[in-house]
Amino acid sequence: MSTSDAVTDTVRAQSEASSPMVKPIPGLEAHQLTKRFDSRGEQTVALQDVDLTIAQGAFVSIIGPSGCGKSTMLRIFADLMAPTDGVAMVKGRTPHQARRDREFAMVFQSPNLLPWKSVLRNVTLPLQIMKLPKEEREARAREMLALVGLDGFESRLPHQLSGGMQQRVAIARALSMHPGVLFMDEPFGALDEITRDRLNLELMDIWQRLSPTVLFITHSIGEAVYLSTQVVVMSPRPGRITATIDIDLPYPRTASVRDQPRFYELVGEVRAALNDGQGRA
């Protein structure tokens, strides 16, 4: 079976019930999710009545204007903050239980590496916290570093790496936990366009090999379309989902996908949905 067929089958298997009586558990679910912040007597509604279902194994990008609640929603799923109202679920569990079960990992815009630890030690750190045996920690770390193209850099310190290489270390660290769900909050936003395009290709390859559910936050329409099985469009604050667009570009995706007419059509659909959502807000 080709890589493309394997990815397609993974997404389809999670989207369709295996029998009329059994429904698959989604990778992520939100029902009437609302988040309000209170500051000095003033209330800000970041998210309002968000309903979202993401199949296991899907790659979903969230896009919307700054301040629309994209990162807030991701942080609720990642158990970094609690919703004011509504429910979020990760593989059928509450975010808190999913975190305790180590069902997910997170990659931020900044690599957040410890500057005094080597690349290998930065990657093994969460595995050490998990109390895995040393041999298993190092084996996992070396495997993931090879996957992101950093084999041979295990002994380097973070300051000896480029920004793109540091972000690869952060991705390897997250993947070393073997997460079923991967949260990525604008992980390539601070990188130059050439590095960003290269890491997009590498991320696609990693996702096709490991098949985690990915929730990816970005401000780039092209990046969202290129990477995703589905793009979710949000309105300005208070953040609501205004459109969900299926991306029917075939896998595996190479850089040439960006030159195809269908890619430009989908970019146009997402842009139109963004503009429409802002006009209605």
PDB file of N, CA and C in Angstrom, residues 14-99:
ATOM      1  N   GLN A  14     -11.281   6.550  10.614  1.00  0.00           N
ATOM      2  CA  GLN A  14     -11.701   7.248  11.812  1.00  0.00           C
ATOM      3  C   GLN A  14     -12.970   8.060  11.572  1.00  0.00           C
ATOM      4  N   SER A  15     -13.288   8.317  10.309  1.00  0.00           N
ATOM      5  CA  SER A  15     -14.439   9.140   9.983  1.00  0.00           C
ATOM      6  C   SER A  15     -15.709   8.315   9.793  1.00  0.00           C
ATOM      7  N   GLU A  16     -15.552   7.022   9.511  1.00  0.00           N
ATOM      8  CA  GLU A  16     -16.699   6.167   9.255  1.00  0.00           C
ATOM      9  C   GLU A  16     -16.817   5.100  10.334  1.00  0.00           C
ATOM     10  N   ALA A  17     -18.027   4.782  10.731  1.00  0.00           N
ATOM     11  CA  ALA A  17     -18.234   3.738  11.735  1.00  0.00           C
ATOM     12  C   ALA A  17     -17.910   2.384  11.130  1.00  0.00           C
ATOM     13  N   SER A  18     -17.292   1.521  11.944  1.00  0.00           N
ATOM     14  CA  SER A  18     -16.967   0.182  11.467  1.00  0.00           C
ATOM     15  C   SER A  18     -18.197  -0.699  11.400  1.00  0.00           C
ATOM     16  N   SER A  19     -19.269  -0.322  12.113  1.00  0.00           N
ATOM     17  CA  SER A  19     -20.549  -1.017  12.009  1.00  0.00           C
ATOM     18  C   SER A  19     -21.637  -0.001  12.290  1.00  0.00           C
ATOM     19  N   PRO A  20     -22.894  -0.286  11.930  1.00  0.00           N
ATOM     20  CA  PRO A  20     -23.972   0.666  12.160  1.00  0.00           C
ATOM     21  C   PRO A  20     -24.176   0.999  13.631  1.00  0.00           C
ATOM     22  N   MET A  21     -23.704   0.150  14.530  1.00  0.00           N
ATOM     23  CA  MET A  21     -23.963   0.341  15.952  1.00  0.00           C
ATOM     24  C   MET A  21     -22.812   1.041  16.669  1.00  0.00           C
ATOM     25  N   VAL A  22     -21.656   1.194  16.003  1.00  0.00           N
ATOM     26  CA  VAL A  22     -20.479   1.714  16.688  1.00  0.00           C
ATOM     27  C   VAL A  22     -19.992   2.973  15.994  1.00  0.00           C
ATOM     28  N   LYS A  23     -19.794   4.039  16.749  1.00  0.00           N
ATOM     29  CA  LYS A  23     -19.234   5.270  16.200  1.00  0.00           C
ATOM     30  C   LYS A  23     -17.787   5.405  16.651  1.00  0.00           C
ATOM     31  N   PRO A  24     -16.910   5.804  15.751  1.00  0.00           N
ATOM     32  CA  PRO A  24     -15.513   5.994  16.153  1.00  0.00           C
ATOM     33  C   PRO A  24     -15.387   7.175  17.096  1.00  0.00           C
ATOM     34  N   ILE A  25     -14.423   7.105  17.988  1.00  0.00           N
ATOM     35  CA  ILE A  25     -14.160   8.213  18.908  1.00  0.00           C
ATOM     36  C   ILE A  25     -13.359   9.265  18.163  1.00  0.00           C
ATOM     37  N   PRO A  26     -13.839  10.516  18.108  1.00  0.00           N
ATOM     38  CA  PRO A  26     -13.075  11.558  17.419  1.00  0.00           C
ATOM     39  C   PRO A  26     -11.747  11.826  18.113  1.00  0.00           C
ATOM     40  N   GLY A  27     -10.810  12.362  17.350  1.00  0.00           N
ATOM     41  CA  GLY A  27      -9.557  12.786  17.961  1.00  0.00           C
ATOM     42  C   GLY A  27      -9.769  13.952  18.902  1.00  0.00           C
ATOM     43  N   LEU A  28     -10.572  14.926  18.462  1.00  0.00           N
ATOM     44  CA  LEU A  28     -10.877  16.108  19.266  1.00  0.00           C
ATOM     45  C   LEU A  28     -12.349  16.465  19.082  1.00  0.00           C
ATOM     46  N   GLU A  29     -12.962  16.930  20.168  1.00  0.00           N
ATOM     47  CA  GLU A  29     -14.344  17.390  20.121  1.00  0.00           C
ATOM     48  C   GLU A  29     -14.500  18.640  20.981  1.00  0.00           C
ATOM     49  N   ALA A  30     -15.320  19.567  20.502  1.00  0.00           N
ATOM     50  CA  ALA A  30     -15.715  20.720  21.306  1.00  0.00           C
ATOM     51  C   ALA A  30     -17.216  20.920  21.133  1.00  0.00           C
ATOM     52  N   HIS A  31     -17.907  21.140  22.242  1.00  0.00           N
ATOM     53  CA  HIS A  31     -19.347  21.368  22.219  1.00  0.00           C
ATOM     54  C   HIS A  31     -19.662  22.643  22.996  1.00  0.00           C
ATOM     55  N   GLN A  32     -20.187  23.627  22.271  1.00  0.00           N
ATOM     56  CA  GLN A  32     -20.582  24.908  22.874  1.00  0.00           C
ATOM     57  C   GLN A  32     -19.446  25.508  23.707  1.00  0.00           C
ATOM     58  N   LEU A  33     -18.240  25.393  23.200  1.00  0.00           N
ATOM     59  CA  LEU A  33     -17.055  25.834  23.941  1.00  0.00           C
ATOM     60  C   LEU A  33     -17.011  27.364  23.995  1.00  0.00           C
ATOM     61  N   THR A  34     -16.940  27.890  25.198  1.00  0.00           N
ATOM     62  CA  THR A  34     -16.913  29.337  25.423  1.00  0.00           C
ATOM     63  C   THR A  34     -15.830  29.673  26.434  1.00  0.00           C
ATOM     64  N   LYS A  35     -15.099  30.740  26.166  1.00  0.00           N
ATOM     65  CA  LYS A  35     -14.083  31.207  27.107  1.00  0.00           C
ATOM     66  C   LYS A  35     -14.190  32.718  27.255  1.00  0.00           C
ATOM     67  N   ARG A  36     -14.384  33.148  28.512  1.00  0.00           N
ATOM     68  CA  ARG A  36     -14.440  34.574  28.846  1.00  0.00           C
ATOM     69  C   ARG A  36     -13.315  34.900  29.815  1.00  0.00           C
ATOM     70  N   PHE A  37     -12.693  36.052  29.623  1.00  0.00           N
ATOM     71  CA  PHE A  37     -11.646  36.533  30.512  1.00  0.00           C
ATOM     72  C   PHE A  37     -12.146  37.786  31.216  1.00  0.00           C
ATOM     73  N   ASP A  38     -11.923  37.838  32.523  1.00  0.00           N
ATOM     74  CA  ASP A  38     -12.292  39.010  33.314  1.00  0.00           C
ATOM     75  C   ASP A  38     -11.034  39.753  33.742  1.00  0.00           C
ATOM     76  N   SER A  39     -11.011  41.057  33.518  1.00  0.00           N
ATOM     77  CA  SER A  39      -9.879  41.882  33.905  1.00  0.00           C
ATOM     78  C   SER A  39     -10.372  43.241  34.363  1.00  0.00           C
ATOM     79  N   ARG A  40     -10.126  43.519  35.636  1.00  0.00           N
ATOM     80  CA  ARG A  40     -10.499  44.809  36.221  1.00  0.00           C
ATOM     81  C   ARG A  40     -11.963  45.145  35.975  1.00  0.00           C
ATOM     82  N   GLY A  41     -12.788  44.149  36.149  1.00  0.00           N
ATOM     83  CA  GLY A  41     -14.225  44.367  36.022  1.00  0.00           C
ATOM     84  C   GLY A  41     -14.741  44.332  34.596  1.00  0.00           C
ATOM     85  N   GLU A  42     -13.841  44.219  33.625  1.00  0.00           N
ATOM     86  CA  GLU A  42     -14.263  44.139  32.237  1.00  0.00           C
ATOM     87  C   GLU A  42     -14.137  42.702  31.738  1.00  0.00           C
ATOM     88  N   GLN A  43     -15.092  42.309  30.914  1.00  0.00           N
ATOM     89  CA  GLN A  43     -15.127  40.930  30.423  1.00  0.00           C
ATOM     90  C   GLN A  43     -14.851  40.890  28.925  1.00  0.00           C
ATOM     91  N   THR A  44     -13.963  39.986  28.522  1.00  0.00           N
ATOM     92  CA  THR A  44     -13.653  39.769  27.119  1.00  0.00           C
ATOM     93  C   THR A  44     -14.040  38.334  26.751  1.00  0.00           C
ATOM     94  N   VAL A  45     -14.837  38.208  25.707  1.00  0.00           N
ATOM     95  CA  VAL A  45     -15.246  36.880  25.243  1.00  0.00           C
ATOM     96  C   VAL A  45     -14.290  36.472  24.124  1.00  0.00           C
ATOM     97  N   ALA A  46     -13.438  35.484  24.411  1.00  0.00           N
ATOM     98  CA  ALA A  46     -12.457  35.026  23.419  1.00  0.00           C
ATOM     99  C   ALA A  46     -13.053  33.988  22.477  1.00  0.00           C
ATOM    100  N   LEU A  47     -13.836  33.068  23.021  1.00  0.00           N
ATOM    101  CA  LEU A  47     -14.510  32.029  22.232  1.00  0.00           C
ATOM    102  C   LEU A  47     -15.975  31.999  22.618  1.00  0.00           C
ATOM    103  N   GLN A  48     -16.824  31.734  21.637  1.00  0.00           N
ATOM    104  CA  GLN A  48     -18.244  31.677  21.956  1.00  0.00           C
ATOM    105  C   GLN A  48     -18.923  30.555  21.179  1.00  0.00           C
ATOM    106  N   ASP A  49     -19.454  29.579  21.920  1.00  0.00           N
ATOM    107  CA  ASP A  49     -20.299  28.512  21.363  1.00  0.00           C
ATOM    108  C   ASP A  49     -19.636  27.789  20.190  1.00  0.00           C
ATOM    109  N   VAL A  50     -18.397  27.354  20.401  1.00  0.00           N
ATOM    110  CA  VAL A  50     -17.660  26.660  19.347  1.00  0.00           C
ATOM    111  C   VAL A  50     -17.997  25.175  19.370  1.00  0.00           C
ATOM    112  N   ASP A  51     -18.436  24.651  18.227  1.00  0.00           N
ATOM    113  CA  ASP A  51     -18.658  23.213  18.040  1.00  0.00           C
ATOM    114  C   ASP A  51     -17.674  22.723  16.986  1.00  0.00           C
ATOM    115  N   LEU A  52     -16.948  21.667  17.310  1.00  0.00           N
ATOM    116  CA  LEU A  52     -15.915  21.175  16.409  1.00  0.00           C
ATOM    117  C   LEU A  52     -15.703  19.684  16.656  1.00  0.00           C
ATOM    118  N   THR A  53     -15.590  18.913  15.571  1.00  0.00           N
ATOM    119  CA  THR A  53     -15.260  17.495  15.652  1.00  0.00           C
ATOM    120  C   THR A  53     -14.144  17.205  14.656  1.00  0.00           C
ATOM    121  N   ILE A  54     -13.057  16.611  15.145  1.00  0.00           N
ATOM    122  CA  ILE A  54     -11.902  16.293  14.310  1.00  0.00           C
ATOM    123  C   ILE A  54     -11.645  14.797  14.406  1.00  0.00           C
ATOM    124  N   ALA A  55     -11.607  14.133  13.265  1.00  0.00           N
ATOM    125  CA  ALA A  55     -11.382  12.684  13.230  1.00  0.00           C
ATOM    126  C   ALA A  55      -9.974  12.344  13.657  1.00  0.00           C
ATOM    127  N   GLN A  56      -9.818  11.178  14.262  1.00  0.00           N
ATOM    128  CA  GLN A  56      -8.474  10.715  14.595  1.00  0.00           C
ATOM    129  C   GLN A  56      -7.655  10.538  13.317  1.00  0.00           C
ATOM    130  N   GLY A  57      -6.418  11.013  13.364  1.00  0.00           N
ATOM    131  CA  GLY A  57      -5.538  10.905  12.223  1.00  0.00           C
ATOM    132  C   GLY A  57      -5.642  12.040  11.236  1.00  0.00           C
ATOM    133  N   ALA A  58      -6.563  12.988  11.457  1.00  0.00           N
ATOM    134  CA  ALA A  58      -6.711  14.128  10.556  1.00  0.00           C
ATOM    135  C   ALA A  58      -5.659  15.186  10.860  1.00  0.00           C
ATOM    136  N   PHE A  59      -5.417  16.033   9.877  1.00  0.00           N
ATOM    137  CA  PHE A  59      -4.534  17.185  10.054  1.00  0.00           C
ATOM    138  C   PHE A  59      -5.399  18.416   9.803  1.00  0.00           C
ATOM    139  N   VAL A  60      -5.737  19.126  10.865  1.00  0.00           N
ATOM    140  CA  VAL A  60      -6.667  20.253  10.771  1.00  0.00           C
ATOM    141  C   VAL A  60      -5.956  21.539  11.167  1.00  0.00           C
ATOM    142  N   SER A  61      -6.045  22.533  10.286  1.00  0.00           N
ATOM    143  CA  SER A  61      -5.488  23.853  10.578  1.00  0.00           C
ATOM    144  C   SER A  61      -6.610  24.800  10.971  1.00  0.00           C
ATOM    145  N   ILE A  62      -6.337  25.631  11.983  1.00  0.00           N
ATOM    146  CA  ILE A  62      -7.254  26.684  12.402  1.00  0.00           C
ATOM    147  C   ILE A  62      -6.664  28.004  11.940  1.00  0.00           C
ATOM    148  N   ILE A  63      -7.460  28.791  11.220  1.00  0.00           N
ATOM    149  CA  ILE A  63      -6.984  30.065  10.712  1.00  0.00           C
ATOM    150  C   ILE A  63      -8.027  31.140  10.992  1.00  0.00           C
ATOM    151  N   GLY A  64      -7.551  32.331  11.284  1.00  0.00           N
ATOM    152  CA  GLY A  64      -8.436  33.447  11.576  1.00  0.00           C
ATOM    153  C   GLY A  64      -7.615  34.654  11.960  1.00  0.00           C
ATOM    154  N   PRO A  65      -8.247  35.814  12.090  1.00  0.00           N
ATOM    155  CA  PRO A  65      -7.499  37.031  12.430  1.00  0.00           C
ATOM    156  C   PRO A  65      -6.910  36.964  13.831  1.00  0.00           C
ATOM    157  N   SER A  66      -5.911  37.780  14.083  1.00  0.00           N
ATOM    158  CA  SER A  66      -5.293  37.827  15.419  1.00  0.00           C
ATOM    159  C   SER A  66      -6.350  38.149  16.462  1.00  0.00           C
ATOM    160  N   GLY A  67      -6.279  37.432  17.589  1.00  0.00           N
ATOM    161  CA  GLY A  67      -7.211  37.675  18.677  1.00  0.00           C
ATOM    162  C   GLY A  67      -8.540  36.973  18.548  1.00  0.00           C
ATOM    163  N   CYS A  68      -8.660  36.039  17.568  1.00  0.00           N
ATOM    164  CA  CYS A  68      -9.954  35.379  17.360  1.00  0.00           C
ATOM    165  C   CYS A  68     -10.157  34.168  18.261  1.00  0.00           C
ATOM    166  N   GLY A  69      -9.141  33.797  19.039  1.00  0.00           N
ATOM    167  CA  GLY A  69      -9.311  32.685  19.968  1.00  0.00           C
ATOM    168  C   GLY A  69      -8.729  31.368  19.496  1.00  0.00           C
ATOM    169  N   LYS A  70      -7.942  31.399  18.406  1.00  0.00           N
ATOM    170  CA  LYS A  70      -7.348  30.143  17.899  1.00  0.00           C
ATOM    171  C   LYS A  70      -6.490  29.479  18.973  1.00  0.00           C
ATOM    172  N   SER A  71      -5.537  30.226  19.516  1.00  0.00           N
ATOM    173  CA  SER A  71      -4.634  29.662  20.522  1.00  0.00           C
ATOM    174  C   SER A  71      -5.374  29.346  21.815  1.00  0.00           C
ATOM    175  N   THR A  72      -6.400  30.135  22.131  1.00  0.00           N
ATOM    176  CA  THR A  72      -7.200  29.857  23.323  1.00  0.00           C
ATOM    177  C   THR A  72      -7.860  28.486  23.215  1.00  0.00           C
ATOM    178  N   MET A  73      -8.431  28.199  22.052  1.00  0.00           N
ATOM    179  CA  MET A  73      -9.061  26.894  21.856  1.00  0.00           C
ATOM    180  C   MET A  73      -8.033  25.780  21.981  1.00  0.00           C
ATOM    181  N   LEU A  74      -6.882  25.946  21.359  1.00  0.00           N
ATOM    182  CA  LEU A  74      -5.834  24.928  21.444  1.00  0.00           C
ATOM    183  C   LEU A  74      -5.406  24.719  22.891  1.00  0.00           C
ATOM    184  N   ARG A  75      -5.269  25.804  23.631  1.00  0.00           N
ATOM    185  CA  ARG A  75      -4.823  25.687  25.024  1.00  0.00           C
ATOM    186  C   ARG A  75      -5.873  25.016  25.899  1.00  0.00           C
ATOM    187  N   ILE A  76      -7.131  25.164  25.570  1.00  0.00           N
ATOM    188  CA  ILE A  76      -8.177  24.446  26.309  1.00  0.00           C
ATOM    189  C   ILE A  76      -8.050  22.946  26.040  1.00  0.00           C
ATOM    190  N   PHE A  77      -7.888  22.574  24.774  1.00  0.00           N
ATOM    191  CA  PHE A  77      -7.692  21.164  24.442  1.00  0.00           C
ATOM    192  C   PHE A  77      -6.450  20.603  25.132  1.00  0.00           C
ATOM    193  N   ALA A  78      -5.407  21.428  25.265  1.00  0.00           N
ATOM    194  CA  ALA A  78      -4.141  20.972  25.846  1.00  0.00           C
ATOM    195  C   ALA A  78      -4.112  21.094  27.371  1.00  0.00           C
ATOM    196  N   ASP A  79      -5.241  21.386  27.983  1.00  0.00           N
ATOM    197  CA  ASP A  79      -5.344  21.453  29.442  1.00  0.00           C
ATOM    198  C   ASP A  79      -4.466  22.557  30.045  1.00  0.00           C
ATOM    199  N   LEU A  80      -4.245  23.617  29.273  1.00  0.00           N
ATOM    200  CA  LEU A  80      -3.495  24.756  29.782  1.00  0.00           C
ATOM    201  C   LEU A  80      -4.410  25.834  30.335  1.00  0.00           C
ATOM    202  N   MET A  81      -5.688  25.742  30.030  1.00  0.00           N
ATOM    203  CA  MET A  81      -6.695  26.605  30.647  1.00  0.00           C
ATOM    204  C   MET A  81      -8.040  25.900  30.556  1.00  0.00           C
ATOM    205  N   ALA A  82      -8.950  26.308  31.419  1.00  0.00           N
ATOM    206  CA  ALA A  82     -10.276  25.685  31.462  1.00  0.00           C
ATOM    207  C   ALA A  82     -11.280  26.556  30.718  1.00  0.00           C
ATOM    208  N   PRO A  83     -12.262  25.942  30.066  1.00  0.00           N
ATOM    209  CA  PRO A  83     -13.301  26.747  29.421  1.00  0.00           C
ATOM    210  C   PRO A  83     -14.223  27.375  30.455  1.00  0.00           C
ATOM    211  N   THR A  84     -14.852  28.462  30.086  1.00  0.00           N
ATOM    212  CA  THR A  84     -15.879  29.060  30.957  1.00  0.00           C
ATOM    213  C   THR A  84     -17.155  28.245  30.878  1.00  0.00           C
ATOM    214  N   ASP A  85     -17.515  27.854  29.674  1.00  0.00           N
ATOM    215  CA  ASP A  85     -18.683  27.004  29.443  1.00  0.00           C
ATOM    216  C   ASP A  85     -18.341  26.009  28.338  1.00  0.00           C
ATOM    217  N   GLY A  86     -19.141  24.965  28.255  1.00  0.00           N
ATOM    218  CA  GLY A  86     -18.954  23.986  27.202  1.00  0.00           C
ATOM    219  C   GLY A  86     -17.980  22.889  27.584  1.00  0.00           C
ATOM    220  N   VAL A  87     -17.742  22.001  26.623  1.00  0.00           N
ATOM    221  CA  VAL A  87     -16.945  20.799  26.869  1.00  0.00           C
ATOM    222  C   VAL A  87     -15.930  20.622  25.749  1.00  0.00           C
ATOM    223  N   ALA A  88     -14.705  20.250  26.138  1.00  0.00           N
ATOM    224  CA  ALA A  88     -13.664  19.843  25.186  1.00  0.00           C
ATOM    225  C   ALA A  88     -13.249  18.421  25.528  1.00  0.00           C
ATOM    226  N   MET A  89     -13.024  17.611  24.496  1.00  0.00           N
ATOM    227  CA  MET A  89     -12.615  16.223  24.701  1.00  0.00           C
ATOM    228  C   MET A  89     -11.451  15.890  23.775  1.00  0.00           C
ATOM    229  N   VAL A  90     -10.531  15.081  24.284  1.00  0.00           N
ATOM    230  CA  VAL A  90      -9.377  14.621  23.522  1.00  0.00           C
ATOM    231  C   VAL A  90      -9.413  13.093  23.509  1.00  0.00           C
ATOM    232  N   LYS A  91      -9.702  12.518  22.345  1.00  0.00           N
ATOM    233  CA  LYS A  91      -9.821  11.064  22.202  1.00  0.00           C
ATOM    234  C   LYS A  91     -10.760  10.471  23.253  1.00  0.00           C
ATOM    235  N   GLY A  92     -11.893  11.138  23.449  1.00  0.00           N
ATOM    236  CA  GLY A  92     -12.910  10.648  24.364  1.00  0.00           C
ATOM    237  C   GLY A  92     -12.643  10.930  25.822  1.00  0.00           C
ATOM    238  N   ARG A  93     -11.580  11.653  26.137  1.00  0.00           N
ATOM    239  CA  ARG A  93     -11.238  11.975  27.515  1.00  0.00           C
ATOM    240  C   ARG A  93     -11.288  13.480  27.729  1.00  0.00           C
ATOM    241  N   THR A  94     -11.424  13.892  28.969  1.00  0.00           N
ATOM    242  CA  THR A  94     -11.270  15.312  29.268  1.00  0.00           C
ATOM    243  C   THR A  94      -9.813  15.699  28.993  1.00  0.00           C
ATOM    244  N   PRO A  95      -9.541  16.974  28.693  1.00  0.00           N
ATOM    245  CA  PRO A  95      -8.147  17.375  28.489  1.00  0.00           C
ATOM    246  C   PRO A  95      -7.246  17.018  29.666  1.00  0.00           C
ATOM    247  N   HIS A  96      -7.763  17.150  30.880  1.00  0.00           N
ATOM    248  CA  HIS A  96      -6.949  16.835  32.049  1.00  0.00           C
ATOM    249  C   HIS A  96      -6.585  15.355  32.076  1.00  0.00           C
ATOM    250  N   GLN A  97      -7.561  14.492  31.805  1.00  0.00           N
ATOM    251  CA  GLN A  97      -7.277  13.054  31.807  1.00  0.00           C
ATOM    252  C   GLN A  97      -6.365  12.687  30.644  1.00  0.00           C
ATOM    253  N   ALA A  98      -6.587  13.325  29.482  1.00  0.00           N
ATOM    254  CA  ALA A  98      -5.729  13.051  28.325  1.00  0.00           C
ATOM    255  C   ALA A  98      -4.292  13.450  28.608  1.00  0.00           C
ATOM    256  N   ARG A  99      -4.106  14.557  29.327  1.00  0.00           N
ATOM    257  CA  ARG A  99      -2.741  14.974  29.690  1.00  0.00           C
ATOM    258  C   ARG A  99      -2.116  13.958  30.642  1.00  0.00           C
TER     259      ARG A  99
END
